[in-house]
């Protein structure tokens, strides 16, 4: 099974094709341009260089959130359109679960964290044993104090990944909870991680149609919060 994946949840953008756990092709950019400019040329170039085309692909996958509201919308829109054109199944992968794939060689608790601002991180915890990841909690927006409270009794070694990893590491170690910071080259989410997580989802039958593929934001956007603060509705009747 060949899986084409896209990752646009943060500042970088990446695309990849995997087949049964093997990376066939991947491409990554982090040069400050908007994803609406870089995503499709990056995807087209990777497929051409690999001698692949959309009919060769069995599954489309995307990091569906949490992450940048605009980045997620751009990322999800692309596989929706591709899936409709070719009637392909899709997987909307947790961004946090995708970044956990980088830590499969670690033994212990993997702390996945993205800086959510407002004194919070988007977070999920995974136990990694012999290369197998087991989810310990759902994706959530959580304060650092609450995160530390949940980890203080966990005796396992801890590794933090994601753009919120440094925040978590500094806070946890300052509160007596040892934690390692993942090396920069495996710290952040990528399309390869999205594809590997999607392969697991497909084996469990957790695919959707392009029509049903949607982003997962975890919390309201700033515009929605401001409307609620003014007593205005955020959805149309």
PDB file of N, CA, C and O in Angstrom, residues 31-58:
ATOM      1  N   UNK A  31      11.345  27.604   4.686  1.00  0.00           N
ATOM      2  CA  UNK A  31      12.012  28.822   4.230  1.00  0.00           C
ATOM      3  C   UNK A  31      11.146  30.064   4.399  1.00  0.00           C
ATOM      4  O   UNK A  31      11.461  31.127   3.878  1.00  0.00           O
ATOM      5  N   UNK A  32      10.040  29.936   5.133  1.00  0.00           N
ATOM      6  CA  UNK A  32       9.240  31.107   5.475  1.00  0.00           C
ATOM      7  C   UNK A  32       8.140  31.468   4.510  1.00  0.00           C
ATOM      8  O   UNK A  32       7.368  32.391   4.783  1.00  0.00           O
ATOM      9  N   UNK A  33       8.051  30.790   3.367  1.00  0.00           N
ATOM     10  CA  UNK A  33       6.967  31.067   2.427  1.00  0.00           C
ATOM     11  C   UNK A  33       5.678  30.411   2.911  1.00  0.00           C
ATOM     12  O   UNK A  33       5.697  29.431   3.641  1.00  0.00           O
ATOM     13  N   UNK A  34       4.539  30.961   2.502  1.00  0.00           N
ATOM     14  CA  UNK A  34       3.264  30.415   2.936  1.00  0.00           C
ATOM     15  C   UNK A  34       3.019  29.047   2.295  1.00  0.00           C
ATOM     16  O   UNK A  34       3.464  28.760   1.182  1.00  0.00           O
ATOM     17  N   UNK A  35       2.288  28.208   3.005  1.00  0.00           N
ATOM     18  CA  UNK A  35       2.011  26.867   2.499  1.00  0.00           C
ATOM     19  C   UNK A  35       1.193  26.891   1.218  1.00  0.00           C
ATOM     20  O   UNK A  35       1.300  25.981   0.391  1.00  0.00           O
ATOM     21  N   UNK A  36       0.379  27.919   1.039  1.00  0.00           N
ATOM     22  CA  UNK A  36      -0.411  28.009  -0.185  1.00  0.00           C
ATOM     23  C   UNK A  36       0.485  28.185  -1.408  1.00  0.00           C
ATOM     24  O   UNK A  36       0.105  27.817  -2.524  1.00  0.00           O
ATOM     25  N   UNK A  37       1.691  28.707  -1.201  1.00  0.00           N
ATOM     26  CA  UNK A  37       2.653  28.889  -2.297  1.00  0.00           C
ATOM     27  C   UNK A  37       3.512  27.649  -2.488  1.00  0.00           C
ATOM     28  O   UNK A  37       3.811  27.248  -3.623  1.00  0.00           O
ATOM     29  N   UNK A  38       3.902  26.991  -1.404  1.00  0.00           N
ATOM     30  CA  UNK A  38       4.913  25.931  -1.491  1.00  0.00           C
ATOM     31  C   UNK A  38       4.359  24.519  -1.619  1.00  0.00           C
ATOM     32  O   UNK A  38       5.027  23.642  -2.183  1.00  0.00           O
ATOM     33  N   UNK A  39       3.153  24.259  -1.077  1.00  0.00           N
ATOM     34  CA  UNK A  39       2.704  22.872  -0.939  1.00  0.00           C
ATOM     35  C   UNK A  39       2.590  22.131  -2.265  1.00  0.00           C
ATOM     36  O   UNK A  39       3.195  21.057  -2.447  1.00  0.00           O
ATOM     37  N   UNK A  40       1.819  22.637  -3.210  1.00  0.00           N
ATOM     38  CA  UNK A  40       1.572  21.889  -4.441  1.00  0.00           C
ATOM     39  C   UNK A  40       2.816  21.760  -5.321  1.00  0.00           C
ATOM     40  O   UNK A  40       3.065  20.672  -5.864  1.00  0.00           O
ATOM     41  N   UNK A  41       3.639  22.807  -5.492  1.00  0.00           N
ATOM     42  CA  UNK A  41       4.887  22.605  -6.240  1.00  0.00           C
ATOM     43  C   UNK A  41       5.799  21.573  -5.578  1.00  0.00           C
ATOM     44  O   UNK A  41       6.454  20.780  -6.268  1.00  0.00           O
ATOM     45  N   UNK A  42       5.844  21.573  -4.231  1.00  0.00           N
ATOM     46  CA  UNK A  42       6.657  20.583  -3.526  1.00  0.00           C
ATOM     47  C   UNK A  42       6.135  19.177  -3.794  1.00  0.00           C
ATOM     48  O   UNK A  42       6.910  18.242  -4.053  1.00  0.00           O
ATOM     49  N   UNK A  43       4.817  19.023  -3.757  1.00  0.00           N
ATOM     50  CA  UNK A  43       4.195  17.725  -4.004  1.00  0.00           C
ATOM     51  C   UNK A  43       4.429  17.266  -5.440  1.00  0.00           C
ATOM     52  O   UNK A  43       4.839  16.118  -5.686  1.00  0.00           O
ATOM     53  N   UNK A  44       4.188  18.149  -6.399  1.00  0.00           N
ATOM     54  CA  UNK A  44       4.380  17.795  -7.813  1.00  0.00           C
ATOM     55  C   UNK A  44       5.824  17.400  -8.088  1.00  0.00           C
ATOM     56  O   UNK A  44       6.093  16.406  -8.785  1.00  0.00           O
ATOM     57  N   UNK A  45       6.760  18.169  -7.553  1.00  0.00           N
ATOM     58  CA  UNK A  45       8.177  17.887  -7.779  1.00  0.00           C
ATOM     59  C   UNK A  45       8.597  16.549  -7.200  1.00  0.00           C
ATOM     60  O   UNK A  45       9.349  15.794  -7.830  1.00  0.00           O
ATOM     61  N   UNK A  46       8.117  16.253  -5.985  1.00  0.00           N
ATOM     62  CA  UNK A  46       8.478  14.974  -5.365  1.00  0.00           C
ATOM     63  C   UNK A  46       7.949  13.800  -6.181  1.00  0.00           C
ATOM     64  O   UNK A  46       8.673  12.823  -6.429  1.00  0.00           O
ATOM     65  N   UNK A  47       6.690  13.878  -6.595  1.00  0.00           N
ATOM     66  CA  UNK A  47       6.109  12.773  -7.361  1.00  0.00           C
ATOM     67  C   UNK A  47       6.835  12.588  -8.695  1.00  0.00           C
ATOM     68  O   UNK A  47       7.125  11.458  -9.106  1.00  0.00           O
ATOM     69  N   UNK A  48       7.138  13.689  -9.366  1.00  0.00           N
ATOM     70  CA  UNK A  48       7.837  13.589 -10.651  1.00  0.00           C
ATOM     71  C   UNK A  48       9.223  12.973 -10.473  1.00  0.00           C
ATOM     72  O   UNK A  48       9.632  12.094 -11.245  1.00  0.00           O
ATOM     73  N   UNK A  49       9.953  13.439  -9.464  1.00  0.00           N
ATOM     74  CA  UNK A  49      11.301  12.920  -9.234  1.00  0.00           C
ATOM     75  C   UNK A  49      11.291  11.443  -8.859  1.00  0.00           C
ATOM     76  O   UNK A  49      12.248  10.709  -9.133  1.00  0.00           O
ATOM     77  N   UNK A  50      10.204  10.997  -8.227  1.00  0.00           N
ATOM     78  CA  UNK A  50      10.096   9.599  -7.817  1.00  0.00           C
ATOM     79  C   UNK A  50       9.457   8.719  -8.885  1.00  0.00           C
ATOM     80  O   UNK A  50       9.348   7.500  -8.703  1.00  0.00           O
ATOM     81  N   UNK A  51       9.039   9.313  -9.996  1.00  0.00           N
ATOM     82  CA  UNK A  51       8.388   8.550 -11.056  1.00  0.00           C
ATOM     83  C   UNK A  51       7.021   8.033 -10.649  1.00  0.00           C
ATOM     84  O   UNK A  51       6.590   6.970 -11.100  1.00  0.00           O
ATOM     85  N   UNK A  52       6.331   8.803  -9.795  1.00  0.00           N
ATOM     86  CA  UNK A  52       5.014   8.403  -9.306  1.00  0.00           C
ATOM     87  C   UNK A  52       3.956   9.394  -9.760  1.00  0.00           C
ATOM     88  O   UNK A  52       4.254  10.545 -10.082  1.00  0.00           O
ATOM     89  N   UNK A  53       2.703   8.932  -9.778  1.00  0.00           N
ATOM     90  CA  UNK A  53       1.576   9.817 -10.066  1.00  0.00           C
ATOM     91  C   UNK A  53       0.425   9.409  -9.162  1.00  0.00           C
ATOM     92  O   UNK A  53       0.460   8.369  -8.495  1.00  0.00           O
ATOM     93  N   UNK A  54      -0.613  10.225  -9.125  1.00  0.00           N
ATOM     94  CA  UNK A  54      -1.713   9.983  -8.201  1.00  0.00           C
ATOM     95  C   UNK A  54      -2.361   8.603  -8.362  1.00  0.00           C
ATOM     96  O   UNK A  54      -2.711   7.968  -7.358  1.00  0.00           O
ATOM     97  N   UNK A  55      -2.538   8.081  -9.577  1.00  0.00           N
ATOM     98  CA  UNK A  55      -3.114   6.734  -9.691  1.00  0.00           C
ATOM     99  C   UNK A  55      -2.294   5.641  -9.011  1.00  0.00           C
ATOM    100  O   UNK A  55      -2.833   4.576  -8.701  1.00  0.00           O
ATOM    101  N   UNK A  56      -0.987   5.895  -8.773  1.00  0.00           N
ATOM    102  CA  UNK A  56      -0.151   4.910  -8.080  1.00  0.00           C
ATOM    103  C   UNK A  56      -0.427   4.861  -6.579  1.00  0.00           C
ATOM    104  O   UNK A  56      -0.004   3.922  -5.900  1.00  0.00           O
ATOM    105  N   UNK A  57      -1.119   5.876  -6.057  1.00  0.00           N
ATOM    106  CA  UNK A  57      -1.305   6.038  -4.616  1.00  0.00           C
ATOM    107  C   UNK A  57      -2.565   5.313  -4.157  1.00  0.00           C
ATOM    108  O   UNK A  57      -3.620   5.408  -4.787  1.00  0.00           O
ATOM    109  N   UNK A  58      -2.457   4.604  -3.022  1.00  0.00           N
ATOM    110  CA  UNK A  58      -3.599   3.873  -2.472  1.00  0.00           C
ATOM    111  C   UNK A  58      -4.312   4.643  -1.364  1.00  0.00           C
ATOM    112  O   UNK A  58      -5.508   4.466  -1.148  1.00  0.00           O
TER     113      UNK A  58
END
